[in-house]
XYZ file of C-alpha atoms in Angstrom:
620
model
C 10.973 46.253 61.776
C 14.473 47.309 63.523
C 16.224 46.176 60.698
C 16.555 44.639 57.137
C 15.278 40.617 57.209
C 17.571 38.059 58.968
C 18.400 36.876 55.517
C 19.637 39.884 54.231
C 22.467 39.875 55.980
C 26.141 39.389 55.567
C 29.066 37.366 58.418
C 32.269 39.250 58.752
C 34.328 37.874 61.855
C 38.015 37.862 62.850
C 38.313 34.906 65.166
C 36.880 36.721 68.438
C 33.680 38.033 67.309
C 31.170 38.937 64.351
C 29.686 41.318 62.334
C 26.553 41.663 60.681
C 26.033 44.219 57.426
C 22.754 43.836 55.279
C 22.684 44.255 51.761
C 22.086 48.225 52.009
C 25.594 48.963 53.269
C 24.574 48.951 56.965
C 26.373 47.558 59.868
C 23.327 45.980 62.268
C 25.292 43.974 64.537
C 28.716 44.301 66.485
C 30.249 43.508 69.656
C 33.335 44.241 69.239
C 35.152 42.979 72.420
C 34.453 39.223 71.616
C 30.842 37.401 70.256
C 29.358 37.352 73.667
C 30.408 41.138 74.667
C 27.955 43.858 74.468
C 26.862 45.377 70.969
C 28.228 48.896 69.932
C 25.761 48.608 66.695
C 22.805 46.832 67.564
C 19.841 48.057 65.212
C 19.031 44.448 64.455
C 17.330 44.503 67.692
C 16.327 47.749 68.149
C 16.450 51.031 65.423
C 17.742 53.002 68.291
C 20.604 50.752 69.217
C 23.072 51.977 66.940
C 24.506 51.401 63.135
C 26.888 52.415 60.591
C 25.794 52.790 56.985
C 27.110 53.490 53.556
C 25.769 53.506 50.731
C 24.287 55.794 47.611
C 22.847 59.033 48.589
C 19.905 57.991 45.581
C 17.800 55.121 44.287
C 20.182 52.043 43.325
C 20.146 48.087 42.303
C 22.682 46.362 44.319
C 24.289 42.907 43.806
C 26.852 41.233 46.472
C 29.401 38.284 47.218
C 32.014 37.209 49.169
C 35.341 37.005 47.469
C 36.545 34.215 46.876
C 37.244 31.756 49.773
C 37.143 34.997 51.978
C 34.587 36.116 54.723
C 35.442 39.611 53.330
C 31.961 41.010 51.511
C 31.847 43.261 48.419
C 29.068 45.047 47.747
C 28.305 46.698 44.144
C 25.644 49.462 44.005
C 24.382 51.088 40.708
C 22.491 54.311 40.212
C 21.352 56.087 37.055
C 24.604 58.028 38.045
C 27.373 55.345 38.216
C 28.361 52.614 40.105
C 30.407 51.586 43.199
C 31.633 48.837 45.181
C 31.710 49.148 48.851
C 34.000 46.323 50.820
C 33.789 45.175 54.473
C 35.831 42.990 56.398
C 36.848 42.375 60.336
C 40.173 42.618 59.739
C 42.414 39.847 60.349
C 46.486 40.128 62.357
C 48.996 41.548 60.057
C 51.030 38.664 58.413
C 48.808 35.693 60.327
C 47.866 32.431 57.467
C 46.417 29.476 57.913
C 45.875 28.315 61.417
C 47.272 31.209 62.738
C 44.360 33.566 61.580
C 42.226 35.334 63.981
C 43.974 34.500 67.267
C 45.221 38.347 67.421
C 42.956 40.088 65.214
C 43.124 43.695 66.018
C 39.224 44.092 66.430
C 38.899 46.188 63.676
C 36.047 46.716 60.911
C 37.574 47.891 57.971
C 35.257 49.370 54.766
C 36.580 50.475 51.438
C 34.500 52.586 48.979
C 35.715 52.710 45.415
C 34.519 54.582 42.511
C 33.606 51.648 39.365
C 31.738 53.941 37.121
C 30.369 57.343 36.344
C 29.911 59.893 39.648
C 27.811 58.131 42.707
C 26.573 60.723 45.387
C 27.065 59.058 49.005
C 26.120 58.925 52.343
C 27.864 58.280 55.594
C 25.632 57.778 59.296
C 27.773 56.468 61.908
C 25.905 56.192 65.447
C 27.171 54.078 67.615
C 25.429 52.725 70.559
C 27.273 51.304 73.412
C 25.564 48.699 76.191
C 22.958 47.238 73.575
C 22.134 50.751 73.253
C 22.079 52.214 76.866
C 24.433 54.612 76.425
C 25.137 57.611 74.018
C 29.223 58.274 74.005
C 30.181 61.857 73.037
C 31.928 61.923 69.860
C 35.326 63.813 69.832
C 37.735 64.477 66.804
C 41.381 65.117 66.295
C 43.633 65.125 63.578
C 41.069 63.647 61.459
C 40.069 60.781 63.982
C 36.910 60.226 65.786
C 36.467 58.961 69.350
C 34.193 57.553 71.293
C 34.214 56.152 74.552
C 31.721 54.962 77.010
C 32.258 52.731 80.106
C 34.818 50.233 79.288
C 34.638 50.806 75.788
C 36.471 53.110 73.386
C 35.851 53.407 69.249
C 38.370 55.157 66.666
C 37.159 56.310 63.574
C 39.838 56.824 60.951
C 37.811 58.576 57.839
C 38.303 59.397 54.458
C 36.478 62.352 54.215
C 34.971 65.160 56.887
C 32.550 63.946 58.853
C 30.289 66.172 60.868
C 29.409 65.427 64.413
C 25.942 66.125 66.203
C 24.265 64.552 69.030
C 26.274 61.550 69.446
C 26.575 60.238 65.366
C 28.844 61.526 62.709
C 27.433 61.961 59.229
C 28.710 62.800 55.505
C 27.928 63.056 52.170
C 30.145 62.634 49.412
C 30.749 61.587 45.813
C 32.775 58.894 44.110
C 33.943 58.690 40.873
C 35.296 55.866 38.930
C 38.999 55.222 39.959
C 38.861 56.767 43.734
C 38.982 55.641 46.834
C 37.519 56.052 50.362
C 38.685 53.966 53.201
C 37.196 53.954 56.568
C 38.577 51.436 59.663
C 36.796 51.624 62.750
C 38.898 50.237 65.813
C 37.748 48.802 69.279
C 40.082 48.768 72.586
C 39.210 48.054 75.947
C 39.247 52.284 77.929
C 41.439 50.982 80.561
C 43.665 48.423 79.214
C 46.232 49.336 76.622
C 45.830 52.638 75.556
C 43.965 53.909 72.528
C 43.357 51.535 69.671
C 45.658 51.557 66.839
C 44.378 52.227 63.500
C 46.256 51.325 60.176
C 45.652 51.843 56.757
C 41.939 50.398 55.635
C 43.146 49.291 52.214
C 46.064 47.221 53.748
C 44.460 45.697 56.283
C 41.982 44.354 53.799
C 44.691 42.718 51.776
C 45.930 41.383 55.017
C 42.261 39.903 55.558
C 41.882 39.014 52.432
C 45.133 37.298 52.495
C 44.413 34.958 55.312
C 41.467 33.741 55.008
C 42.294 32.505 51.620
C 45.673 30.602 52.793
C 43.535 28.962 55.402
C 41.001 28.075 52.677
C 44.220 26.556 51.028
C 44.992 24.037 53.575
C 41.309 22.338 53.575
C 40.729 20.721 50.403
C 37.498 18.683 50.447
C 36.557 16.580 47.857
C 33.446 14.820 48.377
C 29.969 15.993 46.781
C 28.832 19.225 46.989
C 32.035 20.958 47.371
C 31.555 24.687 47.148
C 29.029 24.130 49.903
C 30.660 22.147 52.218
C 33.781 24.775 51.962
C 31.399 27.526 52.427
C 29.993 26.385 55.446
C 33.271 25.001 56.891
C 34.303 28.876 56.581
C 31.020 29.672 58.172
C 32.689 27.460 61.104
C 35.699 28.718 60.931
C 34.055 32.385 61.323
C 32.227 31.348 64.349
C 35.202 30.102 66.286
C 36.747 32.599 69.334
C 40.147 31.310 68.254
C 41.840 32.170 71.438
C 40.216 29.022 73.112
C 39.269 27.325 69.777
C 35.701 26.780 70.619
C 33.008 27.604 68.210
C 29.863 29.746 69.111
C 26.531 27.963 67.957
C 25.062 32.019 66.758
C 26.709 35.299 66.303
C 23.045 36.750 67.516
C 21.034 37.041 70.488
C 17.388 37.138 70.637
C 16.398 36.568 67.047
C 12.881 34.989 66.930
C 12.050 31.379 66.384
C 8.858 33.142 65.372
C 8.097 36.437 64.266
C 6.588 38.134 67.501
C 7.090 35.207 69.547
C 8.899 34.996 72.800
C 11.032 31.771 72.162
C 14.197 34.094 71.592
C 17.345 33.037 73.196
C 21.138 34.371 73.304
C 22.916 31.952 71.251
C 26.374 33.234 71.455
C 27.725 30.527 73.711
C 29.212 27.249 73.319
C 27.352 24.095 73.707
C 28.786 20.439 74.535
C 25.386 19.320 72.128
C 27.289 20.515 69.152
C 30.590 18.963 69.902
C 30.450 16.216 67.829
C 28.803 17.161 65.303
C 30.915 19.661 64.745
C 34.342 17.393 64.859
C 32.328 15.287 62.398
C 32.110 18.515 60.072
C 35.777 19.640 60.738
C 36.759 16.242 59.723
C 34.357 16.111 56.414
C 35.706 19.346 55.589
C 39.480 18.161 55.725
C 40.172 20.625 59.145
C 41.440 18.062 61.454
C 43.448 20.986 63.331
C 40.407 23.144 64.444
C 39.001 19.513 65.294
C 42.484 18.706 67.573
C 41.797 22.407 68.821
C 38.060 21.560 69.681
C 38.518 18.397 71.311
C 41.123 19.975 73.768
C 38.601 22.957 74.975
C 36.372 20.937 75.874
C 38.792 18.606 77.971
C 39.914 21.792 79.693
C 36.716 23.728 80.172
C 34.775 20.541 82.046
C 37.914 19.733 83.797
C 36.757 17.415 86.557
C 32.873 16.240 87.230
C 33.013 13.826 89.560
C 29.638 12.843 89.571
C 27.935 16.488 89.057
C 26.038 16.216 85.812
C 28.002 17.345 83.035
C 27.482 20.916 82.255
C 25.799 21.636 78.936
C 27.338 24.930 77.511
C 29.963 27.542 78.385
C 31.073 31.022 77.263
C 33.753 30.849 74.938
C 36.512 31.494 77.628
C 34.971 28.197 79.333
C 33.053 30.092 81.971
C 29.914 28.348 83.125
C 27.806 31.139 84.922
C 25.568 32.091 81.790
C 22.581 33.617 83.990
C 20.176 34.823 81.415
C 18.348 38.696 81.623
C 16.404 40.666 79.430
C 17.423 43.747 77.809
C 13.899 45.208 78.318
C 14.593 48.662 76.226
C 14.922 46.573 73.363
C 12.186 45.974 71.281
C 13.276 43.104 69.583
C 13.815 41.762 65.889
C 10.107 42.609 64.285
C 8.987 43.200 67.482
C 9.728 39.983 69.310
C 10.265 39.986 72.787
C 11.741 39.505 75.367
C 15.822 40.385 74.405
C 18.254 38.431 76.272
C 21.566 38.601 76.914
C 22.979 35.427 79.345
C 20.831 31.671 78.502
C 19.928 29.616 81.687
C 19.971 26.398 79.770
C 23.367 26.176 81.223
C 21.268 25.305 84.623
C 19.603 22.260 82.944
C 20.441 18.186 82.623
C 21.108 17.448 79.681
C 22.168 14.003 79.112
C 22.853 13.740 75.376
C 25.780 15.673 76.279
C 27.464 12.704 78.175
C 27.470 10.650 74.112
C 28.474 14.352 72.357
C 31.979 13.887 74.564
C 32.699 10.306 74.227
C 31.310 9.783 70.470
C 34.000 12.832 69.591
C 36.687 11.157 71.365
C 36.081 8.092 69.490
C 35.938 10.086 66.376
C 39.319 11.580 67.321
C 41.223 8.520 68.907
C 43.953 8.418 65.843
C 44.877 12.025 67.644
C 44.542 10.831 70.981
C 46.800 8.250 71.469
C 48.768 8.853 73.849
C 45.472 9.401 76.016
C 46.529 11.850 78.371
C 45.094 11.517 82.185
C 43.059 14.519 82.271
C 41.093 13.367 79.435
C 41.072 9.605 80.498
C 39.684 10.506 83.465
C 36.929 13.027 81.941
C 35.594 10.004 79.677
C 35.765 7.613 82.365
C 33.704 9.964 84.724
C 31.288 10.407 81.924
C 30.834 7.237 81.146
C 30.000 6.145 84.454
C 27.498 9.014 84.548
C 25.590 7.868 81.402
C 25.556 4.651 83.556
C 23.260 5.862 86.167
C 22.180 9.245 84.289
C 20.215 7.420 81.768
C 17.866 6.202 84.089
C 16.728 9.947 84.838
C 14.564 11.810 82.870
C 16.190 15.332 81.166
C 15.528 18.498 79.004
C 16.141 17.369 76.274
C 18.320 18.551 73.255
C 15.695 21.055 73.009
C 15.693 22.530 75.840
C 12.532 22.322 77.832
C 11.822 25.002 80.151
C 8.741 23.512 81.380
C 9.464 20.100 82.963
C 12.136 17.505 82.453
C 10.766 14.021 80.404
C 12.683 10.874 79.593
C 13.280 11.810 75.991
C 14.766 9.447 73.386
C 17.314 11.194 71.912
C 18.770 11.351 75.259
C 18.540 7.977 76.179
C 20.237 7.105 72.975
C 22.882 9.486 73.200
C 23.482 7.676 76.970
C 23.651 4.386 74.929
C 26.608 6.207 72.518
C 28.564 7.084 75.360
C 28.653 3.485 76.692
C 29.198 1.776 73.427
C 32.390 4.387 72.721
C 33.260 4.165 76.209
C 32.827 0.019 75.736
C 34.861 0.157 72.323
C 37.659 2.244 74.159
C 38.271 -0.789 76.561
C 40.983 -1.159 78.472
C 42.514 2.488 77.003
C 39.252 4.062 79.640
C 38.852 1.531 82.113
C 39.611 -2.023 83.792
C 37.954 -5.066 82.752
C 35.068 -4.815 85.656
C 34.666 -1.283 84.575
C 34.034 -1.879 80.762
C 31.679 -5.086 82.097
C 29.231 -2.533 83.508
C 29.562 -0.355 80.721
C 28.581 -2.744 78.488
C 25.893 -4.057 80.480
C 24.233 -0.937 81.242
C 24.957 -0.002 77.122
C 22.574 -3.193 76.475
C 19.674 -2.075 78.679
C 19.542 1.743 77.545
C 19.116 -0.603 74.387
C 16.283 -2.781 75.339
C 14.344 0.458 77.024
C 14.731 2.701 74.078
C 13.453 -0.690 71.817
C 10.471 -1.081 74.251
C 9.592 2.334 75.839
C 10.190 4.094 73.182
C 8.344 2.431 69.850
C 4.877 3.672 69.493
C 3.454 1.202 67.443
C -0.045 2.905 66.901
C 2.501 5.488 65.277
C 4.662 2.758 63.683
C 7.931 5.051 64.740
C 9.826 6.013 67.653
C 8.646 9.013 70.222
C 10.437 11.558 71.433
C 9.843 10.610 74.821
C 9.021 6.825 76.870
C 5.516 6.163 76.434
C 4.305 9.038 74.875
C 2.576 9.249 71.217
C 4.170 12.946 70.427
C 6.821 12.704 67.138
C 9.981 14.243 67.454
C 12.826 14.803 64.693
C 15.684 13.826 67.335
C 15.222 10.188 66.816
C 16.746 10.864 63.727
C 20.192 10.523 65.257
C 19.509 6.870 66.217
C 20.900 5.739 62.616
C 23.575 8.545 62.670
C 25.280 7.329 65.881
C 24.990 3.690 65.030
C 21.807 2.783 67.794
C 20.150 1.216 64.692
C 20.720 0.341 61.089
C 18.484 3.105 58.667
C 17.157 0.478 56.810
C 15.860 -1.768 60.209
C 11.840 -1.522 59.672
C 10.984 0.202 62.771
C 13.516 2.477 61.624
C 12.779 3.286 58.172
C 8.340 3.539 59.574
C 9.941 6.254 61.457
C 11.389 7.864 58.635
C 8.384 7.759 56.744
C 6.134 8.963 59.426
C 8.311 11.896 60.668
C 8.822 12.915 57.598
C 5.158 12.700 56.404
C 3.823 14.196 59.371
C 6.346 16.795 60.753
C 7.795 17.550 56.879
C 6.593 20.576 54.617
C 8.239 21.313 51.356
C 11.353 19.264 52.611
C 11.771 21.127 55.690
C 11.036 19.221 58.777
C 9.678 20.870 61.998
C 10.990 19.164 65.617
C 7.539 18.442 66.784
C 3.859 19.222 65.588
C 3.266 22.762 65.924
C 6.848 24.080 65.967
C 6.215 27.315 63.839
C 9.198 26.479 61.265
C 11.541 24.089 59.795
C 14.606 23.565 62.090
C 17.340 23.197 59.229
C 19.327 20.585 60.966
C 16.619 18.204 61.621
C 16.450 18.084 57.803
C 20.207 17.143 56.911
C 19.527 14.696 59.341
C 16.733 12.826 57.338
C 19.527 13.542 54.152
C 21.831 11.474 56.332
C 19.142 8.468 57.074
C 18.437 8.368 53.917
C 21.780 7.731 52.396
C 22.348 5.338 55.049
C 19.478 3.719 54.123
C 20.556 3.118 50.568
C 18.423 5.864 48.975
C 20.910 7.780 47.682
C 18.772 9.611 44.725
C 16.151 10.403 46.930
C 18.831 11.960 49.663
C 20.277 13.769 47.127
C 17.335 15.880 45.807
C 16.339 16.637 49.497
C 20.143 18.061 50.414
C 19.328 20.264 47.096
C 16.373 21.309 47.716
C 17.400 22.587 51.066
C 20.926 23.915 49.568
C 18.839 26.086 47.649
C 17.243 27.653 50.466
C 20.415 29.482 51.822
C 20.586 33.396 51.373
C 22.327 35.208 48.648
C 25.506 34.528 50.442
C 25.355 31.079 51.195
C 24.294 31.583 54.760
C 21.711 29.649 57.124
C 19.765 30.522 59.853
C 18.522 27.780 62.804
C 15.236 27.842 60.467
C 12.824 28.348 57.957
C 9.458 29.496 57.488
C 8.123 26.751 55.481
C 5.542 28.476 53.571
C 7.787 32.009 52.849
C 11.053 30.792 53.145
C 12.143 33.503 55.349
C 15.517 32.766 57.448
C 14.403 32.824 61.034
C 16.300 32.427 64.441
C 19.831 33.094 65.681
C 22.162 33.703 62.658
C 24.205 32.746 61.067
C 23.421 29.475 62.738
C 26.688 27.050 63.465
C 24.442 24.077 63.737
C 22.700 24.604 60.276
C 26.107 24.648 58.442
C 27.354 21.537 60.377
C 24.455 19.911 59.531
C 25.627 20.699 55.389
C 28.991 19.687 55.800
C 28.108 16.544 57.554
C 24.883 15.214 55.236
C 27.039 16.417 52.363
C 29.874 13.605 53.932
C 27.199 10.978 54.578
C 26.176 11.293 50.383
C 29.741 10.832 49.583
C 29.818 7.919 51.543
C 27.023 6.161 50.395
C 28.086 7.157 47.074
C 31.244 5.516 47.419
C 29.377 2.550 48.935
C 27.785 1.827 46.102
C 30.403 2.135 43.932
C 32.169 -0.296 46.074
C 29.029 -2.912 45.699
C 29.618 -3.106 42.201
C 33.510 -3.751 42.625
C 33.039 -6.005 45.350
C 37.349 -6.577 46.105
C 36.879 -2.666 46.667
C 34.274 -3.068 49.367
C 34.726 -1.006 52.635
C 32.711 -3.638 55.399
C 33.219 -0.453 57.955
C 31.372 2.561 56.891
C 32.619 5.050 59.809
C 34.104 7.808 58.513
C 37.960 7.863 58.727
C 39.284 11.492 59.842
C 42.146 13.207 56.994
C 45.813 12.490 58.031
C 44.389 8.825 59.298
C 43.434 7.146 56.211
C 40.915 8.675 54.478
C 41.116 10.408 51.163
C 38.126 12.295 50.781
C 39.704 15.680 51.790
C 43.792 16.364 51.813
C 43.873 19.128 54.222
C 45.944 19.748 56.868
């Protein structure tokens, strides 16, 4: 294997890219230049492809966390010698808090070594790799700092003790004793553009870090069940947003395996419309309406106008829409798995759920959006019509076919979400004619998914018209309001996905995906509650709470019989898919409360966002 296991890995990010570091000290994963740019340390997918470790130069326990509200990871390592703790962080701008963070980080990884007990013999390997680990820069030093440069990158090494350089890596050994210090910042500028990268002092910038990512934690106060989750993940989020644009990557990875040695391995370091509002509905749950405001306002800009071209599906985080996919062939993969790819062409693809993503946020955000401006009255009116005709076609699907296009049901529903928003917006979207056909082409989406798409052999609904295959995705029909949870069609559906695609609480898309897709099983948290079964909801979310790493982190899934963390990571979707089940309990929660107080009854259960009502989270 190229590395340690997906799971044993730590998130560090500054609001451009990410930063992997397992629990032995070593950096597997960075690209500096922003999440989508090429790796400089890239042994995750390859041993060759380059790394930075530190750690004890003999045998050792270690035990690590985050520190509090903080993507900044400590690391303690005991010998039979002593003990230290080792501290990594992408450093965050110099005097940036709260919203501010991460929109000028310096691109920086910053690691602090200090002595907790006794005398701990240690050793430094620093070899970067630039290109996903094409190229071999020459490594230089002056007045006690290292370059390295290759192509259109350059690296600075500021270290705390001598390093000695040989055949393109710098190595040292040296001890620590309880009360010292060793700080080590590695810095990232573009060769041609600015000059050499600056490099301040380690132990500063960490404060810095440190600093802001706890006064942004300050401003988003959620209150609802499961709390130190829900703010965990919404960090997660947070981490996973290129804060120039404001638009949040769905992986920090590329080309980790769906399946060990399998070839389903895909760059996930893009931005997809299919996440959009899902993940306004977690920035709301987790009391961020400001990254939500942000979110909604990318995507505006970045689709600008359609005009009857289908509606693309993902961009880069800069909004670009070329994403042609290639493999990185000298790779050999996570475990083995091939191929490595860099690019995804699912940005080719129709994908018509996206047309309900767009309009089922803006409904979610209208508080915000009123004024409607004209740019983004005419984007919803263009999709709207779309879904109008689009629905009729058949698609690939939320996930992704590569093999041929089907008319899947999630799709069609997510067609029907777009009219009935669009429908709801009346005349603030279109004229009176205009919301007529909405409305009547929202009603037959309705009476084909009703018809086409019950199996009643099954007793549930397909994933595709007339076809007897399961699929988890119906489980948004409840969650966008197509159908009540507790209609009987819908709760046989329930039942029989979950009987037949469900293992240990983990439920797979289809029969014979290889592992539990972690969303799809926050979704069944969220039927439930909405059906009323609010105890039963609740021991699912823990059960699959429990199966985070050390660190609180998710992959996309989960080997249902080891438990191992498999796919892109950490996984954007998987933590949206917390935040919002966790939401869904508290309101069914406070539903029921409300029942038995019935002047306190709440006859619309759609979640109100913070700053327009609600008081589940006082946040910004």
């Amino acid at each position: 294997m190229a590395s340690a296991l997906i799971s044993e890995h730590g998130f560090l990010a500054d609001g451009r890219t990410a930063a992997l570091v397992d629990r032995h000290g070593t950096v597997d994963w960075w690209c500096p230049a922003r999440f989508d740019g090429p790796s400089v340390f890239g042994r995750l997918l390859d041993d060759d492809a380059g790394h930075w470790s530190i750690r004890p130069d003999d045998r050792y326990d270690c035990d690590r966390a985050y520190l509090d509200d903080a993507l900044v990871l400590r690391t303690v390592f005991t010998t039979g010698r002593g003990a230290v703790a080792v501290t990594d962080a992408l450093a965050l701008e110099p005097g940036a808090r709260g919203h501010d963070i991460g929109r000028r980080s310096p691109r920086m990884l910053v690691r602090v070594v200090r002595g907790l007990d006794g005398v701990v013999p240690m050793r430094l390997r620093y070899r970067p790799r630039f290109e996903y680990g094409r190229v071999t820069a020459f490594l230089t030093e002056r007045d006690g700092l290292v370059s390295a440069t290759a192509g259109a990158t350059s690296l600075l090494l500021r270290s705390a003790v001598p390093l000695r350089l040989d055949a393109g890596e710098a190595t040292a050994r040296f001890d620590v004793r309880a009360g010292e210090t060793y700080a080590f910042t590695l810095a990232f500028s573009p060769t041609y553009d600015g000059g050499p990268p600056t490099v301040p002092d380690a132990v500063e910038a960490l404060a810095e870090t440190t600093a802001g990512w706890r006064s942004w934690a300050d401003l988003h106060d959620y209150r609802g069940h499961h709390r130190e989750a829900v703010r965990r993940s919404a960090m997660v989020v947070q981490g996973m947003t290129y804060q120039p644009s404001g638009a949040v990557v769905a992986a920090a990875t590329t080309s980790l395996p769906e399946e060990l040695g399998g070839d389903r391995n895909y760059d996930y370091r893009y931005v997809w419309v299919r996440d959009f509002s899902l993940t306004l509905q977690a920035l709301w749950r987790a009391a961020c309406p400001d990254e939500a405001n942000r979110q909604f306002a990318w995507v505006a800009r970045a689709m600008g106008r359609i005009d009857g071209t289908p509606a693309p599906i993902m961009y880069g985080v800069e909004g670009e829409r070329d994403l042609t996919e290639h493999r990185l062939d000298h790779l050999r993969g996570y475990a083995d798995s091939r191929p490595v790819s860099v690019g995804n062409d699912a940005w080719r693809q129709r994908q018509s759920d996206v047309l309900g993503e767009v309009l089922d946020a803006a409904w979610l955000m209208r508080h915000y959006l009123d004024p409607m401006s004209t740019e983004v009255r005419t984007l919803l009116r263009a999709l709207a019509h779309q879904a109008a005709v689009d629905w009729r076609r058949p698609d690939a699907g939320m996930w992704e076919a590569r093999d041929a296009e089907r008319h899947y049901v999630s799709s069609k529903v997510q067609c029907w979400t777009a009219l009935d928003r669009a429908v709801r917006f009346g005349p603030r979207l279109g004229d009176r004619a205009e919301v007529a056909r909405w409305a009547a082409a929202r009603d037959e989406v309705r009476a084909a998914v009703l018809t086409r798409g019950w199996n009643s052999r099954l007793g549930a609904y397909t994933g595709a018209f007339d076809s007897a295959e399961l699929d988890a995705s119906v489980l948004i029909m409840p969650l966008v309001g197509f159908l009540p949870a507790d209609d009987p069609r819908m709760r046989s559906t329930m039942e029989v996905v979950e009987r037949r695609l469900a293992h240990d609480g983990l439920l797979r898309r289809w029969d014979g995906d290889p592992a539990g897709f972690v969303i799809c099983s926050f979704w069944l948290v969220g039927c439930l509650a909405l059906a009323g079964e609010l105890e039963r909801a609740e021991r699912l979310f823990d059960r699959l709470a429990e199966r985070v790493n050390d660190l609180g982190l998710f992959a996309e899934q989960l080997d249902p019989v080891t438990g191992e963390q498999l796919g892109n990571f950490p996984q954007a979707f998987s933590h949206i898919g917390l935040i919002n089940a966790a939401g869904r309990l508290t309101d069914a929660a406070d539903r029921a409360r409300a029942t038995r107080r019935p002047d306190t009854l709440d006859r619309n259960p759609e979640p109100v966002p913070p700053g327009a009502g609600s008081t589940k989270g006082a946040g910004s």
